[in-house]
């Protein structure tokens, strides 16, 4: 067993060349044992776990805690930690299990079916605006950016006049780079305060929105308190404007630059959900890593001893490309047999709103393929500009014609 004083590799994780896989992450995948990384912010280095099996272990092993990181200036990519102590993203079982059980009552099949109709209406409205504006048009501006934002804000019952403020503050919270700490902290405080007031209002005057549903969610006599619900609403707002936004753009970019993929999508509509999952597995949807865990005791793993108090980051991106789980992992195999991927996380921290995210992706692609059968890029692929300022991975603009 190796010692733990492994030389850390400085990892700003700023690689954002189209949807190419980050060469730094690829290098870690080729190692025979775990390595350590040094991120732009935080007090110490962290182990980086890359294989599917090992990521699975870390995300389900109670010896690795997310809740304990709140006490530390933990290693991360963003200037300000984007989580709160009450956030489900940093809770450990059994407390997180309680919150998750109550929160999933907003995303039952019945609830999501009702949401799907609303998503369809929002999508049609946005595509109408794109068509009316004429070609070429920026698909990011007209569809992939506003649809997830409008969907989650609409489903949370947020007044439309507040939408620009929500979008601006979320962007500020996700920006990386020196000098952004105060801006990000102020954005988080503003959003938390807003949702605290909104929850109190919905308790007194419930409607049909997600927040109102969750004020009524119960497990016996247990229910979410105001603070838990406010932080949960903020979490939904962040995730609702993050993964789906990026993935609509990323998936459409792949379809427009890989004609055989677009042809497959049109010819196999009944298999669209499975095909989307394969694209999600393949796409490097973010830069680097997310929220770490801390070891509560010494743990032997992949040729090293992770000592009590060590930080551990997992890479869902490398786990999704693990050759021991996915044959030809760096290829898109449209009819690949379905195998769960980690794009939405794993274990106790898998995204609660996966049904909503999948509904958004399915509806967006269905409507887009139906409305614009000759959709194409209006610029050369190498002219597409990619985000370099946040932890996300997506094209800033996607000029299209039809």
Short mmCIF file of C-alpha atoms in Angstrom, two decimals:
data_model
loop_
_atom_site.label_atom_id
_atom_site.label_comp_id
_atom_site.label_asym_id
_atom_site.label_seq_id
_atom_site.Cartn_x
_atom_site.Cartn_y
_atom_site.Cartn_z
CA UNK A 1 0.00 0.00 0.00
CA UNK A 2 1.40 3.40 -0.98
CA UNK A 3 1.98 6.31 1.36
CA UNK A 4 -0.38 9.27 1.16
CA UNK A 5 2.24 11.97 0.49
CA UNK A 6 1.60 11.86 -3.26
CA UNK A 7 2.68 14.97 -5.16
CA UNK A 8 -0.44 16.96 -6.03
CA UNK A 9 -1.04 18.09 -9.60
CA UNK A 10 -2.20 21.68 -10.05
CA UNK A 11 -5.62 21.43 -11.74
CA UNK A 12 -7.44 24.63 -12.71
CA UNK A 13 -9.64 22.42 -14.94
CA UNK A 14 -10.16 25.18 -17.45
CA UNK A 15 -10.20 22.96 -20.54
CA UNK A 16 -13.23 23.81 -22.69
CA UNK A 17 -12.42 22.87 -26.28
CA UNK A 18 -15.79 21.97 -27.80
CA UNK A 19 -16.80 18.62 -26.27
CA UNK A 20 -13.33 17.10 -26.28
CA UNK A 21 -12.50 15.19 -23.13
CA UNK A 22 -10.25 17.05 -20.69
CA UNK A 23 -6.70 15.67 -21.19
CA UNK A 24 -5.91 16.19 -17.50
CA UNK A 25 -8.80 13.95 -16.50
CA UNK A 26 -7.82 11.46 -19.18
CA UNK A 27 -4.34 11.34 -17.66
CA UNK A 28 -5.73 10.50 -14.23
CA UNK A 29 -7.74 7.66 -15.76
CA UNK A 30 -4.53 6.04 -16.96
CA UNK A 31 -2.92 5.95 -13.50
CA UNK A 32 -2.56 2.67 -11.62
CA UNK A 33 -3.49 4.32 -8.31
CA UNK A 34 -5.20 7.43 -7.03
CA UNK A 35 -3.58 10.82 -7.44
CA UNK A 36 -4.04 14.15 -5.69
CA UNK A 37 -5.07 17.49 -7.14
CA UNK A 38 -4.70 21.13 -6.13
CA UNK A 39 -7.64 23.35 -7.07
CA UNK A 40 -7.74 27.16 -7.34
CA UNK A 41 -9.54 27.61 -4.00
CA UNK A 42 -9.41 25.81 -0.67
CA UNK A 43 -7.01 25.05 2.12
CA UNK A 44 -5.52 21.74 0.97
CA UNK A 45 -5.14 19.17 -1.77
CA UNK A 46 -7.64 16.40 -2.49
CA UNK A 47 -7.64 12.86 -3.78
CA UNK A 48 -9.25 12.38 -7.19
CA UNK A 49 -11.24 9.18 -7.72
CA UNK A 50 -11.95 8.35 -11.36
CA UNK A 51 -13.16 4.77 -11.97
CA UNK A 52 -16.86 3.93 -11.95
CA UNK A 53 -16.54 1.35 -9.19
CA UNK A 54 -14.46 3.61 -6.96
CA UNK A 55 -16.70 6.64 -7.52
CA UNK A 56 -19.62 4.40 -6.65
CA UNK A 57 -17.90 3.40 -3.43
CA UNK A 58 -17.05 6.94 -2.33
CA UNK A 59 -20.57 8.22 -3.04
CA UNK A 60 -22.23 5.46 -1.00
CA UNK A 61 -19.66 4.74 1.75
CA UNK A 62 -20.57 6.39 5.10
CA UNK A 63 -16.85 6.77 5.83
CA UNK A 64 -16.82 9.63 3.32
CA UNK A 65 -18.87 12.63 4.42
CA UNK A 66 -20.10 15.69 2.57
CA UNK A 67 -21.66 17.24 5.65
CA UNK A 68 -18.28 17.58 7.38
CA UNK A 69 -16.80 19.74 4.61
CA UNK A 70 -18.88 22.70 5.77
CA UNK A 71 -16.42 23.22 8.62
CA UNK A 72 -13.51 23.65 6.19
CA UNK A 73 -12.30 25.88 3.40
CA UNK A 74 -12.56 22.85 1.15
CA UNK A 75 -10.80 22.48 -2.24
CA UNK A 76 -13.01 23.71 -5.08
CA UNK A 77 -13.14 25.55 -8.42
CA UNK A 78 -15.43 28.44 -7.43
CA UNK A 79 -14.37 31.40 -5.29
CA UNK A 80 -17.41 31.08 -3.01
CA UNK A 81 -18.78 27.67 -1.97
CA UNK A 82 -22.07 27.32 -3.83
CA UNK A 83 -23.71 25.18 -1.13
CA UNK A 84 -25.29 25.98 2.22
CA UNK A 85 -25.05 23.81 5.37
CA UNK A 86 -28.76 23.02 5.03
CA UNK A 87 -28.47 22.07 1.36
CA UNK A 88 -29.33 18.50 0.49
CA UNK A 89 -26.17 18.51 -1.66
CA UNK A 90 -24.04 18.38 1.49
CA UNK A 91 -26.20 16.35 3.85
CA UNK A 92 -25.32 12.82 4.89
CA UNK A 93 -27.78 10.00 5.54
CA UNK A 94 -30.04 9.57 7.42
CA UNK A 95 -30.91 13.29 7.42
CA UNK A 96 -30.49 13.56 3.65
CA UNK A 97 -32.69 10.48 3.17
CA UNK A 98 -35.52 12.23 5.04
CA UNK A 99 -35.21 15.39 2.91
CA UNK A 100 -34.95 13.40 -0.31
CA UNK A 101 -38.02 11.32 0.51
CA UNK A 102 -40.10 14.41 1.15
CA UNK A 103 -38.68 16.34 -1.82
CA UNK A 104 -39.31 13.57 -4.34
CA UNK A 105 -43.04 13.99 -3.73
CA UNK A 106 -42.81 16.98 -6.08
CA UNK A 107 -41.47 14.74 -8.88
CA UNK A 108 -43.79 11.75 -8.88
CA UNK A 109 -44.79 10.35 -12.31
CA UNK A 110 -48.13 12.15 -11.98
CA UNK A 111 -46.45 15.46 -11.17
CA UNK A 112 -43.92 15.13 -14.01
CA UNK A 113 -46.64 14.19 -16.51
CA UNK A 114 -48.43 17.40 -15.57
CA UNK A 115 -45.16 19.33 -15.92
CA UNK A 116 -44.50 17.84 -19.36
CA UNK A 117 -47.50 19.61 -20.83
CA UNK A 118 -46.27 22.92 -19.42
CA UNK A 119 -42.76 22.26 -20.78
CA UNK A 120 -44.26 21.62 -24.22
CA UNK A 121 -46.11 24.94 -24.16
CA UNK A 122 -42.97 26.82 -23.10
CA UNK A 123 -40.92 25.07 -25.79
CA UNK A 124 -43.41 25.84 -28.55
CA UNK A 125 -43.53 29.48 -27.53
CA UNK A 126 -39.73 29.77 -27.62
CA UNK A 127 -39.47 28.03 -31.00
CA UNK A 128 -42.20 30.32 -32.36
CA UNK A 129 -40.09 33.29 -31.32
CA UNK A 130 -37.00 31.78 -32.94
CA UNK A 131 -38.83 31.12 -36.20
CA UNK A 132 -40.37 34.61 -36.22
CA UNK A 133 -36.93 36.18 -35.68
CA UNK A 134 -35.70 34.52 -38.85
CA UNK A 135 -32.53 32.69 -39.69
CA UNK A 136 -29.79 32.42 -38.75
CA UNK A 137 -30.83 32.31 -35.10
CA UNK A 138 -28.95 31.57 -31.90
CA UNK A 139 -30.40 28.35 -30.44
CA UNK A 140 -28.81 29.09 -27.06
CA UNK A 141 -30.62 32.41 -26.85
CA UNK A 142 -33.97 31.13 -28.08
CA UNK A 143 -34.16 27.62 -26.59
CA UNK A 144 -31.46 25.99 -24.51
CA UNK A 145 -30.82 28.96 -22.24
CA UNK A 146 -34.39 30.12 -21.55
CA UNK A 147 -36.25 26.78 -21.54
CA UNK A 148 -34.76 25.22 -18.37
CA UNK A 149 -34.72 28.62 -16.67
CA UNK A 150 -38.32 29.38 -17.56
CA UNK A 151 -39.42 25.85 -16.70
CA UNK A 152 -38.00 25.73 -13.18
CA UNK A 153 -38.96 29.33 -12.37
CA UNK A 154 -42.46 28.72 -13.74
CA UNK A 155 -42.84 25.46 -11.80
CA UNK A 156 -41.60 27.13 -8.61
CA UNK A 157 -44.30 29.74 -9.08
CA UNK A 158 -41.89 32.69 -9.24
CA UNK A 159 -43.40 35.88 -10.61
CA UNK A 160 -42.23 36.46 -14.19
CA UNK A 161 -41.00 39.95 -13.26
CA UNK A 162 -38.44 38.30 -10.95
CA UNK A 163 -37.03 35.95 -13.60
CA UNK A 164 -34.24 38.26 -14.85
CA UNK A 165 -33.05 38.78 -11.27
CA UNK A 166 -33.00 35.02 -10.62
CA UNK A 167 -31.06 34.34 -13.81
CA UNK A 168 -28.52 37.06 -13.11
CA UNK A 169 -27.86 35.93 -9.53
CA UNK A 170 -27.48 32.28 -10.53
CA UNK A 171 -24.91 33.26 -13.15
CA UNK A 172 -22.97 35.24 -10.54
CA UNK A 173 -22.98 32.26 -8.20
CA UNK A 174 -21.51 29.90 -10.80
CA UNK A 175 -18.68 32.13 -12.08
CA UNK A 176 -15.11 31.03 -11.37
CA UNK A 177 -11.96 33.15 -11.14
CA UNK A 178 -10.22 35.51 -8.76
CA UNK A 179 -12.13 38.46 -7.39
CA UNK A 180 -15.58 36.85 -7.60
CA UNK A 181 -15.94 35.71 -3.97
CA UNK A 182 -17.85 38.78 -2.71
CA UNK A 183 -20.11 38.86 -5.76
CA UNK A 184 -20.94 35.15 -5.41
CA UNK A 185 -21.55 35.44 -1.66
CA UNK A 186 -23.92 38.37 -2.16
CA UNK A 187 -25.79 36.44 -4.86
CA UNK A 188 -26.27 33.44 -2.60
CA UNK A 189 -27.50 35.60 0.27
CA UNK A 190 -29.93 37.41 -2.02
CA UNK A 191 -31.37 34.18 -3.43
CA UNK A 192 -31.63 32.51 -0.02
CA UNK A 193 -33.44 35.55 1.41
CA UNK A 194 -35.82 35.66 -1.54
CA UNK A 195 -36.80 32.01 -1.22
CA UNK A 196 -37.18 32.28 2.56
CA UNK A 197 -39.83 34.94 2.02
CA UNK A 198 -41.47 33.01 -0.81
CA UNK A 199 -41.81 29.85 1.28
CA UNK A 200 -43.51 31.77 4.09
CA UNK A 201 -45.92 33.24 1.56
CA UNK A 202 -46.79 29.83 0.04
CA UNK A 203 -47.46 28.33 3.45
CA UNK A 204 -50.20 30.91 3.92
CA UNK A 205 -51.39 30.98 0.30
CA UNK A 206 -50.56 27.67 -1.41
CA UNK A 207 -50.99 27.18 -5.13
CA UNK A 208 -50.13 24.39 -7.58
CA UNK A 209 -46.38 25.17 -7.85
CA UNK A 210 -43.56 22.94 -6.57
CA UNK A 211 -42.99 25.00 -3.43
CA UNK A 212 -46.66 24.72 -2.52
CA UNK A 213 -46.58 20.96 -3.15
CA UNK A 214 -43.56 20.64 -0.85
CA UNK A 215 -45.17 22.71 1.92
CA UNK A 216 -47.80 19.96 1.99
CA UNK A 217 -45.37 17.03 1.61
CA UNK A 218 -45.44 14.72 4.61
CA UNK A 219 -44.05 11.44 5.83
CA UNK A 220 -46.39 10.69 8.69
CA UNK A 221 -46.20 13.82 10.82
CA UNK A 222 -42.82 14.88 9.41
CA UNK A 223 -42.54 17.72 6.91
CA UNK A 224 -39.98 20.23 5.63
CA UNK A 225 -39.46 23.36 7.70
CA UNK A 226 -39.21 26.82 6.12
CA UNK A 227 -35.41 26.94 6.05
CA UNK A 228 -35.11 23.45 4.53
CA UNK A 229 -37.66 24.33 1.89
CA UNK A 230 -36.01 27.66 1.02
CA UNK A 231 -32.61 26.00 0.52
CA UNK A 232 -34.24 23.22 -1.49
CA UNK A 233 -35.91 25.78 -3.76
CA UNK A 234 -32.52 27.46 -4.28
CA UNK A 235 -30.98 24.07 -5.10
CA UNK A 236 -33.70 23.42 -7.69
CA UNK A 237 -33.12 26.86 -9.19
CA UNK A 238 -29.39 26.22 -9.53
CA UNK A 239 -29.72 22.72 -10.94
CA UNK A 240 -32.65 23.73 -13.13
CA UNK A 241 -30.55 26.37 -14.85
CA UNK A 242 -27.40 24.28 -14.96
CA UNK A 243 -27.47 20.71 -16.23
CA UNK A 244 -30.45 20.95 -18.58
CA UNK A 245 -29.31 24.29 -20.01
CA UNK A 246 -25.90 22.90 -20.88
CA UNK A 247 -27.17 19.58 -22.12
CA UNK A 248 -29.72 20.94 -24.59
CA UNK A 249 -26.95 22.97 -26.24
CA UNK A 250 -24.41 20.16 -26.03
CA UNK A 251 -26.77 17.53 -27.43
CA UNK A 252 -27.91 19.75 -30.31
CA UNK A 253 -24.27 20.62 -31.07
CA UNK A 254 -23.51 16.90 -31.39
CA UNK A 255 -26.52 16.31 -33.63
CA UNK A 256 -25.56 19.23 -35.88
CA UNK A 257 -21.90 18.24 -36.17
CA UNK A 258 -22.52 14.48 -36.40
CA UNK A 259 -25.22 13.99 -39.08
CA UNK A 260 -25.40 10.26 -38.41
CA UNK A 261 -26.54 11.00 -34.85
CA UNK A 262 -29.30 13.33 -36.05
CA UNK A 263 -30.39 10.70 -38.56
CA UNK A 264 -30.53 8.09 -35.80
CA UNK A 265 -32.59 10.37 -33.55
CA UNK A 266 -35.15 10.96 -36.31
CA UNK A 267 -35.34 7.30 -37.33
CA UNK A 268 -35.59 5.87 -33.78
CA UNK A 269 -38.01 8.17 -32.02
CA UNK A 270 -39.31 5.40 -29.76
CA UNK A 271 -35.74 4.94 -28.50
CA UNK A 272 -35.12 8.67 -27.96
CA UNK A 273 -34.90 8.41 -24.17
CA UNK A 274 -32.23 5.70 -24.30
CA UNK A 275 -30.34 7.63 -26.98
CA UNK A 276 -30.38 10.77 -24.82
CA UNK A 277 -28.93 8.78 -21.93
CA UNK A 278 -26.05 7.62 -24.13
CA UNK A 279 -25.37 11.21 -25.16
CA UNK A 280 -25.48 12.29 -21.50
CA UNK A 281 -22.98 9.59 -20.61
CA UNK A 282 -20.61 10.78 -23.33
CA UNK A 283 -20.84 14.56 -22.91
CA UNK A 284 -18.33 16.21 -20.52
CA UNK A 285 -21.05 18.41 -19.04
CA UNK A 286 -18.88 20.35 -16.60
CA UNK A 287 -15.29 21.33 -15.91
CA UNK A 288 -13.31 19.28 -13.43
CA UNK A 289 -15.06 18.29 -10.22
CA UNK A 290 -17.90 19.40 -7.96
CA UNK A 291 -18.39 19.10 -4.20
CA UNK A 292 -15.83 16.94 -2.33
CA UNK A 293 -16.16 14.61 0.63
CA UNK A 294 -13.90 14.21 3.66
CA UNK A 295 -12.72 10.86 5.04
CA UNK A 296 -14.00 10.19 8.56
CA UNK A 297 -11.43 7.43 9.07
CA UNK A 298 -8.52 5.82 7.22
CA UNK A 299 -9.68 4.03 4.07
CA UNK A 300 -7.67 1.83 1.72
CA UNK A 301 -8.60 2.38 -1.92
CA UNK A 302 -7.01 1.83 -5.31
CA UNK A 303 -3.47 1.34 -4.07
CA UNK A 304 -3.32 4.12 -1.44
CA UNK A 305 -4.43 4.89 2.09
CA UNK A 306 -6.78 7.84 2.31
CA UNK A 307 -6.21 9.24 5.79
CA UNK A 308 -8.87 10.53 8.14
CA UNK A 309 -9.44 14.21 7.35
CA UNK A 310 -8.33 13.93 3.70
CA UNK A 311 -10.57 15.51 1.08
CA UNK A 312 -11.78 13.29 -1.75
CA UNK A 313 -13.15 14.48 -5.08
CA UNK A 314 -14.89 12.11 -7.48
CA UNK A 315 -15.13 12.59 -11.24
CA UNK A 316 -18.46 11.65 -12.75
CA UNK A 317 -16.96 12.50 -16.15
CA UNK A 318 -14.27 9.83 -15.94
CA UNK A 319 -16.67 7.32 -14.38
CA UNK A 320 -18.90 7.78 -17.45
CA UNK A 321 -15.92 6.86 -19.66
CA UNK A 322 -14.72 3.85 -17.61
CA UNK A 323 -13.76 1.12 -20.13
CA UNK A 324 -14.46 -1.59 -17.55
CA UNK A 325 -18.12 -0.57 -17.59
CA UNK A 326 -18.67 0.81 -21.09
CA UNK A 327 -17.07 -0.87 -24.13
CA UNK A 328 -15.66 1.79 -26.46
CA UNK A 329 -16.30 4.44 -23.77
CA UNK A 330 -15.04 7.36 -25.85
CA UNK A 331 -17.49 6.60 -28.65
CA UNK A 332 -21.20 7.39 -28.91
CA UNK A 333 -22.97 4.09 -29.46
CA UNK A 334 -26.61 5.03 -30.18
CA UNK A 335 -28.01 1.56 -29.48
CA UNK A 336 -25.73 0.83 -26.52
CA UNK A 337 -27.49 -1.43 -23.98
CA UNK A 338 -28.82 0.78 -21.22
CA UNK A 339 -26.47 1.06 -18.23
CA UNK A 340 -26.92 3.75 -15.57
CA UNK A 341 -24.51 6.68 -15.89
CA UNK A 342 -23.39 9.34 -13.42
CA UNK A 343 -24.28 12.55 -15.21
CA UNK A 344 -26.97 13.20 -12.60
CA UNK A 345 -24.78 12.03 -9.73
CA UNK A 346 -24.92 8.80 -7.75
CA UNK A 347 -26.08 7.40 -4.45
CA UNK A 348 -27.53 9.69 -1.82
CA UNK A 349 -26.64 12.79 -3.83
CA UNK A 350 -28.16 11.82 -7.18
CA UNK A 351 -30.24 14.71 -8.49
CA UNK A 352 -33.79 14.56 -7.14
CA UNK A 353 -35.21 16.29 -10.21
CA UNK A 354 -33.91 13.80 -12.82
CA UNK A 355 -37.47 13.11 -14.09
CA UNK A 356 -37.93 16.83 -14.72
CA UNK A 357 -34.55 17.21 -16.45
CA UNK A 358 -35.24 14.23 -18.71
CA UNK A 359 -38.70 15.57 -19.55
CA UNK A 360 -37.13 18.89 -20.59
CA UNK A 361 -34.53 17.21 -22.78
CA UNK A 362 -37.02 14.85 -24.41
CA UNK A 363 -39.60 17.56 -25.14
CA UNK A 364 -36.99 20.03 -26.42
CA UNK A 365 -35.46 17.52 -28.83
CA UNK A 366 -38.81 16.14 -29.99
CA UNK A 367 -40.16 19.61 -30.76
CA UNK A 368 -36.92 20.73 -32.41
CA UNK A 369 -36.70 17.67 -34.67
CA UNK A 370 -40.35 18.02 -35.66
CA UNK A 371 -40.33 21.77 -36.30
CA UNK A 372 -36.99 22.02 -38.09
CA UNK A 373 -36.17 18.79 -39.97
CA UNK A 374 -33.40 20.54 -41.96
CA UNK A 375 -31.81 22.27 -38.96
CA UNK A 376 -28.09 22.91 -39.46
CA UNK A 377 -25.23 24.96 -38.04
CA UNK A 378 -25.00 28.40 -39.61
CA UNK A 379 -21.26 28.63 -38.88
CA UNK A 380 -18.36 26.21 -39.07
CA UNK A 381 -18.04 24.01 -35.96
CA UNK A 382 -14.69 25.57 -35.09
CA UNK A 383 -16.34 29.01 -34.99
CA UNK A 384 -18.68 28.08 -32.13
CA UNK A 385 -17.60 29.87 -28.92
CA UNK A 386 -17.53 27.90 -25.66
CA UNK A 387 -17.98 29.01 -22.05
CA UNK A 388 -14.71 29.60 -20.21
CA UNK A 389 -15.92 31.54 -17.16
CA UNK A 390 -18.06 29.07 -15.22
CA UNK A 391 -17.82 25.47 -14.04
CA UNK A 392 -20.19 24.44 -16.84
CA UNK A 393 -19.39 23.16 -20.34
CA UNK A 394 -21.55 24.52 -23.13
CA UNK A 395 -21.50 26.70 -26.29
CA UNK A 396 -22.14 30.38 -25.62
CA UNK A 397 -23.90 30.66 -28.96
CA UNK A 398 -25.19 28.07 -31.39
CA UNK A 399 -26.09 29.81 -34.68
CA UNK A 400 -28.51 27.66 -36.67
CA UNK A 401 -30.42 27.82 -39.92
CA UNK A 402 -33.21 25.68 -41.36
#
